[in-house]
GROMACS .gro file of C-alpha atoms in nm:
model
  333
    1MET     CA    1   1.698  -2.838   0.915
    2THR     CA    2   1.862  -2.830   0.608
    3PRO     CA    3   1.725  -3.008   0.265
    4SER     CA    4   1.864  -3.319   0.191
    5ARG     CA    5   2.006  -3.420  -0.149
    6ARG     CA    6   1.668  -3.586  -0.241
    7THR     CA    7   1.490  -3.296  -0.127
    8LEU     CA    8   1.716  -3.009  -0.348
    9LEU     CA    9   1.658  -3.214  -0.667
   10THR     CA   10   1.286  -3.307  -0.593
   11GLY     CA   11   1.232  -2.949  -0.524
   12ALA     CA   12   1.373  -2.846  -0.854
   13ALA     CA   13   1.182  -3.085  -1.032
   14LEU     CA   14   0.891  -2.934  -0.898
   15ALA     CA   15   0.970  -2.584  -0.988
   16ALA     CA   16   1.016  -2.691  -1.333
   17ALA     CA   17   0.719  -2.928  -1.381
   18SER     CA   18   0.483  -2.628  -1.228
   19PRO     CA   19   0.566  -2.276  -1.360
   20ALA     CA   20   0.227  -2.188  -1.355
   21LEU     CA   21   0.214  -2.178  -0.968
   22ALA     CA   22   0.610  -2.163  -0.892
   23LEU     CA   23   0.696  -1.829  -1.133
   24PRO     CA   24   0.566  -1.501  -1.005
   25ARG     CA   25   0.450  -1.311  -1.342
   26ASP     CA   26   0.726  -1.084  -1.485
   27ALA     CA   27   0.676  -0.716  -1.421
   28ALA     CA   28   0.547  -0.438  -1.600
   29ARG     CA   29   0.813  -0.224  -1.833
   30ALA     CA   30   1.099  -0.127  -1.588
   31ALA     CA   31   1.368   0.177  -1.600
   32VAL     CA   32   1.574   0.031  -1.291
   33VAL     CA   33   1.571  -0.257  -1.071
   34SER     CA   34   1.830  -0.380  -0.813
   35THR     CA   35   1.847  -0.671  -0.530
   36TRP     CA   36   1.705  -0.670  -0.210
   37ASP     CA   37   1.495  -0.408  -0.004
   38PHE     CA   38   1.739  -0.152   0.040
   39GLY     CA   39   1.769  -0.145  -0.330
   40ALA     CA   40   1.463   0.093  -0.320
   41ALA     CA   41   1.716   0.397  -0.195
   42ALA     CA   42   1.960   0.299  -0.456
   43ASN     CA   43   1.634   0.305  -0.731
   44ALA     CA   44   1.552   0.663  -0.624
   45GLN     CA   45   1.914   0.788  -0.707
   46ALA     CA   46   1.914   0.629  -1.035
   47TRP     CA   47   1.567   0.728  -1.137
   48ALA     CA   48   1.706   1.110  -1.028
   49ALA     CA   49   1.973   1.016  -1.261
   50ARG     CA   50   1.767   0.933  -1.549
   51GLN     CA   51   1.523   1.238  -1.483
   52SER     CA   52   1.833   1.473  -1.530
   53GLY     CA   53   1.920   1.310  -1.832
   54GLY     CA   54   2.154   1.058  -1.741
   55SER     CA   55   2.324   0.771  -1.898
   56ALA     CA   56   2.211   0.406  -1.783
   57VAL     CA   57   2.578   0.394  -1.625
   58ASP     CA   58   2.514   0.714  -1.495
   59MET     CA   59   2.200   0.571  -1.325
   60VAL     CA   60   2.366   0.260  -1.178
   61GLU     CA   61   2.684   0.432  -1.034
   62ALA     CA   62   2.477   0.707  -0.846
   63GLY     CA   63   2.218   0.374  -0.751
   64ALA     CA   64   2.499   0.176  -0.612
   65ARG     CA   65   2.663   0.484  -0.383
   66VAL     CA   66   2.373   0.497  -0.160
   67PRO     CA   67   2.435   0.151   0.002
   68GLU     CA   68   2.815   0.226  -0.035
   69ALA     CA   69   2.779   0.519   0.214
   70ASP     CA   70   2.521   0.375   0.433
   71ALA     CA   71   2.729   0.258   0.753
   72SER     CA   72   2.399   0.042   0.873
   73ASN     CA   73   2.415  -0.163   0.561
   74HIS     CA   74   2.662  -0.447   0.668
   75SER     CA   75   2.696  -0.621   0.338
   76VAL     CA   76   2.821  -0.300   0.112
   77GLY     CA   77   3.069  -0.030   0.144
   78LEU     CA   78   3.057   0.203   0.423
   79GLY     CA   79   3.022  -0.038   0.750
   80GLY     CA   80   3.073  -0.359   0.600
   81TYR     CA   81   3.190  -0.664   0.784
   82PRO     CA   82   3.552  -0.707   0.734
   83ASP     CA   83   3.712  -1.026   0.677
   84ARG     CA   84   3.863  -1.228   0.972
   85ASP     CA   85   4.209  -1.005   0.978
   86GLY     CA   86   3.967  -0.706   1.052
   87HIS     CA   87   4.027  -0.538   0.682
   88VAL     CA   88   3.707  -0.417   0.526
   89THR     CA   89   3.755  -0.481   0.149
   90LEU     CA   90   3.550  -0.385  -0.142
   91ASP     CA   91   3.475  -0.543  -0.472
   92ALA     CA   92   3.270  -0.379  -0.735
   93VAL     CA   93   3.203  -0.384  -1.107
   94ILE     CA   94   3.009  -0.183  -1.385
   95MET     CA   95   2.955  -0.233  -1.711
   96ASP     CA   96   2.756  -0.021  -2.028
   97HIS     CA   97   2.549  -0.148  -2.337
   98ALA     CA   98   2.852  -0.163  -2.564
   99GLY     CA   99   3.088  -0.378  -2.345
  100ASN     CA  100   3.269  -0.157  -2.182
  101LEU     CA  101   3.351  -0.246  -1.830
  102GLY     CA  102   3.563  -0.181  -1.544
  103ALA     CA  103   3.584  -0.336  -1.184
  104VAL     CA  104   3.800  -0.345  -0.871
  105CYS     CA  105   3.886  -0.640  -0.629
  106ALA     CA  106   3.973  -0.626  -0.258
  107LEU     CA  107   3.981  -0.219  -0.249
  108GLU     CA  108   4.057  -0.079   0.093
  109ASP     CA  109   4.028   0.269   0.245
  110ILE     CA  110   3.782   0.391  -0.002
  111VAL     CA  111   3.422   0.429   0.018
  112HIS     CA  112   3.293   0.420  -0.337
  113ALA     CA  113   3.399   0.093  -0.509
  114VAL     CA  114   3.154   0.133  -0.809
  115SER     CA  115   3.295   0.493  -0.873
  116VAL     CA  116   3.655   0.358  -0.896
  117ALA     CA  117   3.553   0.064  -1.108
  118ARG     CA  118   3.404   0.351  -1.366
  119ALA     CA  119   3.731   0.474  -1.361
  120VAL     CA  120   3.898   0.179  -1.446
  121MET     CA  121   3.639   0.181  -1.759
  122GLU     CA  122   3.681   0.522  -1.831
  123ARG     CA  123   4.041   0.599  -1.752
  124THR     CA  124   4.273   0.300  -1.810
  125PRO     CA  125   4.312   0.018  -2.093
  126HIS     CA  126   4.225  -0.252  -1.830
  127VAL     CA  127   3.898  -0.389  -1.708
  128MET     CA  128   4.006  -0.487  -1.361
  129LEU     CA  129   4.218  -0.351  -1.062
  130VAL     CA  130   4.280  -0.551  -0.748
  131GLY     CA  131   4.430  -0.489  -0.413
  132GLU     CA  132   4.730  -0.234  -0.349
  133GLY     CA  133   4.690  -0.134  -0.682
  134ALA     CA  134   4.331  -0.080  -0.726
  135ARG     CA  135   4.395   0.160  -0.400
  136THR     CA  136   4.672   0.355  -0.541
  137PHE     CA  137   4.503   0.421  -0.875
  138ALA     CA  138   4.184   0.528  -0.678
  139LEU     CA  139   4.397   0.791  -0.448
  140ASP     CA  140   4.577   0.885  -0.788
  141GLN     CA  141   4.223   0.966  -0.922
  142GLY     CA  142   4.154   1.197  -0.657
  143PHE     CA  143   3.918   0.951  -0.457
  144GLU     CA  144   3.922   1.049  -0.054
  145PRO     CA  145   4.063   0.756   0.178
  146ALA     CA  146   3.818   0.677   0.432
  147VAL     CA  147   3.802   0.482   0.748
  148LEU     CA  148   3.573   0.192   0.653
  149LEU     CA  149   3.509  -0.019   0.975
  150THR     CA  150   3.263   0.128   1.186
  151PRO     CA  151   3.259   0.073   1.571
  152GLU     CA  152   2.954  -0.157   1.506
  153ALA     CA  153   3.105  -0.353   1.263
  154GLU     CA  154   3.421  -0.382   1.460
  155ALA     CA  155   3.244  -0.494   1.721
  156ALA     CA  156   3.067  -0.793   1.522
  157TRP     CA  157   3.383  -0.879   1.423
  158ARG     CA  158   3.555  -0.915   1.766
  159GLU     CA  159   3.241  -1.082   1.886
  160TRP     CA  160   3.305  -1.326   1.573
  161LEU     CA  161   3.655  -1.378   1.710
  162THR     CA  162   3.527  -1.536   2.047
  163THR     CA  163   3.409  -1.842   1.809
  164ALA     CA  164   3.541  -1.816   1.505
  165ASP     CA  165   3.253  -2.004   1.341
  166TYR     CA  166   3.100  -1.945   1.030
  167ALA     CA  167   2.764  -2.042   0.944
  168PRO     CA  168   2.571  -1.924   0.639
  169ARG     CA  169   2.248  -1.776   0.675
  170ALA     CA  170   2.036  -1.676   0.398
  171ASN     CA  171   1.873  -1.369   0.307
  172SER     CA  172   2.107  -1.174   0.592
  173GLU     CA  173   2.113  -0.859   0.339
  174ASN     CA  174   1.746  -0.800   0.457
  175THR     CA  175   1.756  -0.925   0.776
  176ASP     CA  176   2.116  -0.755   0.910
  177TRP     CA  177   2.041  -0.423   0.717
  178ARG     CA  178   1.697  -0.406   0.943
  179GLY     CA  179   1.881  -0.381   1.247
  180THR     CA  180   2.029  -0.766   1.351
  181PRO     CA  181   2.326  -0.627   1.499
  182GLY     CA  182   2.656  -0.874   1.508
  183GLY     CA  183   2.502  -1.127   1.290
  184PRO     CA  184   2.734  -1.269   1.101
  185GLY     CA  185   2.637  -1.234   0.745
  186ASP     CA  186   2.708  -1.481   0.502
  187HIS     CA  187   2.667  -1.296   0.175
  188ASP     CA  188   2.622  -0.976   0.031
  189THR     CA  189   2.565  -0.730  -0.268
  190ILE     CA  190   2.364  -0.474  -0.424
  191GLY     CA  191   2.337  -0.552  -0.805
  192ILE     CA  192   2.159  -0.269  -1.013
  193LEU     CA  193   2.077  -0.318  -1.368
  194ALA     CA  194   1.912   0.020  -1.582
  195MET     CA  195   1.783   0.119  -1.866
  196ASP     CA  196   1.780   0.493  -1.947
  197ALA     CA  197   1.567   0.669  -2.164
  198ASP     CA  198   1.703   0.616  -2.496
  199GLY     CA  199   1.686   0.242  -2.437
  200ARG     CA  200   2.045   0.181  -2.345
  201LEU     CA  201   2.126  -0.074  -2.057
  202GLY     CA  202   2.376  -0.056  -1.791
  203GLY     CA  203   2.457  -0.228  -1.479
  204ALA     CA  204   2.666  -0.240  -1.163
  205CYS     CA  205   2.757  -0.465  -0.850
  206THR     CA  206   2.923  -0.345  -0.526
  207THR     CA  207   2.972  -0.529  -0.183
  208SER     CA  208   3.209  -0.582   0.111
  209GLY     CA  209   3.204  -0.981   0.029
  210MET     CA  210   3.114  -1.211   0.303
  211ALA     CA  211   3.154  -1.149   0.638
  212PHE     CA  212   3.468  -1.245   0.835
  213LYS     CA  213   3.572  -1.402   0.504
  214MET     CA  214   3.917  -1.533   0.421
  215ARG     CA  215   4.163  -1.245   0.373
  216GLY     CA  216   4.184  -1.194   0.000
  217ARG     CA  217   3.840  -1.380  -0.097
  218VAL     CA  218   3.694  -1.265  -0.421
  219GLY     CA  219   3.319  -1.404  -0.493
  220ASP     CA  220   3.118  -1.348  -0.783
  221SER     CA  221   2.996  -0.999  -0.759
  222PRO     CA  222   3.328  -0.795  -0.935
  223LEU     CA  223   3.364  -1.092  -1.202
  224THR     CA  224   3.190  -1.000  -1.567
  225GLY     CA  225   2.968  -1.273  -1.625
  226ALA     CA  226   2.902  -1.407  -1.271
  227GLY     CA  227   2.803  -1.117  -1.055
  228LEU     CA  228   2.692  -0.929  -1.358
  229TYR     CA  229   2.647  -0.909  -1.764
  230VAL     CA  230   2.502  -0.682  -2.000
  231ASP     CA  231   2.411  -0.740  -2.357
  232GLN     CA  232   2.200  -0.441  -2.546
  233ASP     CA  233   2.078  -0.723  -2.757
  234VAL     CA  234   1.919  -0.900  -2.508
  235GLY     CA  235   1.936  -0.757  -2.152
  236ALA     CA  236   2.124  -0.744  -1.817
  237ALA     CA  237   2.151  -0.966  -1.498
  238THR     CA  238   2.311  -0.974  -1.175
  239ALA     CA  239   2.353  -1.204  -0.861
  240THR     CA  240   2.350  -1.203  -0.525
  241GLY     CA  241   2.392  -1.484  -0.284
  242VAL     CA  242   2.687  -1.692  -0.216
  243GLY     CA  243   2.944  -1.587  -0.437
  244GLU     CA  244   3.112  -1.928  -0.525
  245ASP     CA  245   2.794  -2.111  -0.608
  246VAL     CA  246   2.749  -1.812  -0.866
  247VAL     CA  247   3.101  -1.829  -1.051
  248ARG     CA  248   3.041  -2.212  -1.089
  249ILE     CA  249   2.789  -2.158  -1.311
  250CYS     CA  250   2.838  -1.819  -1.463
  251GLY     CA  251   2.540  -1.679  -1.341
  252ALA     CA  252   2.484  -1.328  -1.483
  253HIS     CA  253   2.597  -1.453  -1.833
  254SER     CA  254   2.398  -1.774  -1.817
  255VAL     CA  255   2.050  -1.588  -1.743
  256VAL     CA  256   2.105  -1.326  -2.046
  257GLU     CA  257   2.195  -1.635  -2.253
  258ALA     CA  258   1.892  -1.813  -2.148
  259MET     CA  259   1.714  -1.509  -2.223
  260ARG     CA  260   1.879  -1.474  -2.562
  261ALA     CA  261   1.722  -1.815  -2.632
  262GLY     CA  262   1.363  -1.705  -2.600
  263ALA     CA  263   1.340  -1.722  -2.167
  264ALA     CA  264   1.111  -1.453  -2.000
  265PRO     CA  265   1.365  -1.271  -1.752
  266THR     CA  266   1.206  -1.493  -1.427
  267ASP     CA  267   1.196  -1.824  -1.649
  268ALA     CA  268   1.562  -1.734  -1.731
  269CYS     CA  269   1.669  -1.702  -1.351
  270ARG     CA  270   1.506  -2.011  -1.271
  271GLN     CA  271   1.655  -2.199  -1.570
  272VAL     CA  272   2.027  -2.107  -1.410
  273LEU     CA  273   1.931  -2.204  -1.079
  274GLU     CA  274   1.815  -2.536  -1.161
  275ARG     CA  275   2.106  -2.592  -1.359
  276LEU     CA  276   2.316  -2.521  -1.031
  277VAL     CA  277   2.089  -2.717  -0.850
  278ARG     CA  278   2.157  -3.038  -1.100
  279LEU     CA  279   2.533  -2.950  -1.071
  280ARG     CA  280   2.608  -2.891  -0.682
  281GLY     CA  281   2.293  -3.116  -0.521
  282GLY     CA  282   2.325  -3.143  -0.166
  283ALA     CA  283   2.620  -2.916  -0.152
  284LEU     CA  284   2.405  -2.632  -0.184
  285ALA     CA  285   2.198  -2.712   0.157
  286GLY     CA  286   2.131  -2.361   0.347
  287HIS     CA  287   2.278  -2.139   0.086
  288GLN     CA  288   2.120  -1.834  -0.090
  289VAL     CA  289   2.172  -1.786  -0.427
  290ALA     CA  290   1.953  -1.528  -0.630
  291LEU     CA  291   1.932  -1.394  -0.967
  292LEU     CA  292   1.768  -1.088  -1.119
  293ALA     CA  293   1.726  -1.015  -1.480
  294LEU     CA  294   1.629  -0.690  -1.734
  295ASP     CA  295   1.551  -0.765  -2.090
  296VAL     CA  296   1.570  -0.505  -2.377
  297GLN     CA  297   1.185  -0.468  -2.324
  298GLY     CA  298   1.173  -0.333  -1.988
  299ARG     CA  299   1.036  -0.677  -1.843
  300VAL     CA  300   1.219  -0.784  -1.489
  301GLY     CA  301   1.221  -1.098  -1.321
  302GLY     CA  302   1.389  -1.300  -1.030
  303PHE     CA  303   1.421  -1.590  -0.884
  304ALA     CA  304   1.663  -1.755  -0.571
  305LEU     CA  305   1.727  -2.090  -0.448
  306LEU     CA  306   1.518  -2.014  -0.071
  307PRO     CA  307   1.244  -1.810  -0.029
  308GLY     CA  308   1.314  -1.421   0.122
  309PHE     CA  309   1.492  -1.278  -0.197
  310THR     CA  310   1.359  -0.941  -0.277
  311TYR     CA  311   1.425  -0.681  -0.535
  312ALA     CA  312   1.315  -0.326  -0.592
  313VAL     CA  313   1.145  -0.227  -0.905
  314THR     CA  314   1.115   0.144  -1.036
  315ASP     CA  315   0.900   0.167  -1.367
  316THR     CA  316   0.905   0.393  -1.643
  317THR     CA  317   0.647   0.637  -1.427
  318GLY     CA  318   0.882   0.672  -1.139
  319ALA     CA  319   0.664   0.415  -0.927
  320THR     CA  320   0.881   0.194  -0.709
  321ARG     CA  321   0.775  -0.140  -0.552
  322ILE     CA  322   0.936  -0.415  -0.378
  323GLU     CA  323   0.865  -0.771  -0.551
  324ARG     CA  324   0.929  -1.105  -0.368
  325ALA     CA  325   1.113  -1.343  -0.579
  326GLY     CA  326   1.008  -1.722  -0.633
  327ALA     CA  327   1.210  -1.990  -0.500
  328VAL     CA  328   1.305  -2.363  -0.602
  329PHE     CA  329   1.322  -2.495  -0.240
  330PRO     CA  330   1.107  -2.432   0.037
  331ASP     CA  331   1.237  -2.248   0.358
  332PRO     CA  332   1.488  -2.475   0.523
  333ALA     CA  333   1.437  -2.358   0.860
   0.00000   0.00000   0.00000
């Protein structure tokens, strides 16, 4: 069962009217936070980078590289599900505390898209490279080519070809990663935000995009202001879920601006999602969109359209926990 427009709008109104019931408490001071259960392993590498004196950018790059290299994770990097033509294409962005940023879109044959994005940031005058240009740049910078389409992902794609039917499934980042084979995952992404020992913020977002997407499709993940935004005066935010919906509201930037206006991280995420509901109404039926934020005080919070969004938080003691975000609507199942 999918919610009607009336159900969607009523759910948003209830979330706004009952914040004490709908909102989880913002977490204590955090050093790194990332989307989904698999973010815990990413956080471990980010924390190790911090302990070694690394910057926030070092932290988020180290963390994002973990799922990129995990062939069992079909939403990021190696082993990601291909587009409908059988090509695995990667998108990534990285941003630091001073507004420096780099991104790649539709990158093929390179495992660590986030590191290529960092090279764009540090070694070019540009902020984004796409397609063949991004691949050529990566090879010129010494990145090793690799076959990204694994046998498991190829088998899932060939099974999908028998029907070529695409139906979004909320929270596939968690369910598919835990071993559901061949499911047509609808959205994707690890977003990771960090604060280093000097209080500087950084963020990164990396993805293989929607499973079996149209060739050339790019979602929110590599778009600064949509999938990721960092502002040292306020905080940082990232997004996951159906990227087209995130782009419509400039999700990450909108969260940062809500925090600038005084909202705590969880409230800021919720407010932006409520704006999306007002904008799109029933067109969101069955769609998952989730937002995650870290402010300059080290507070973290997230919120989602539907139940099931989780995020990993590592605090300044090095302890990691998985949090389950609140949601605007009940489970549509």
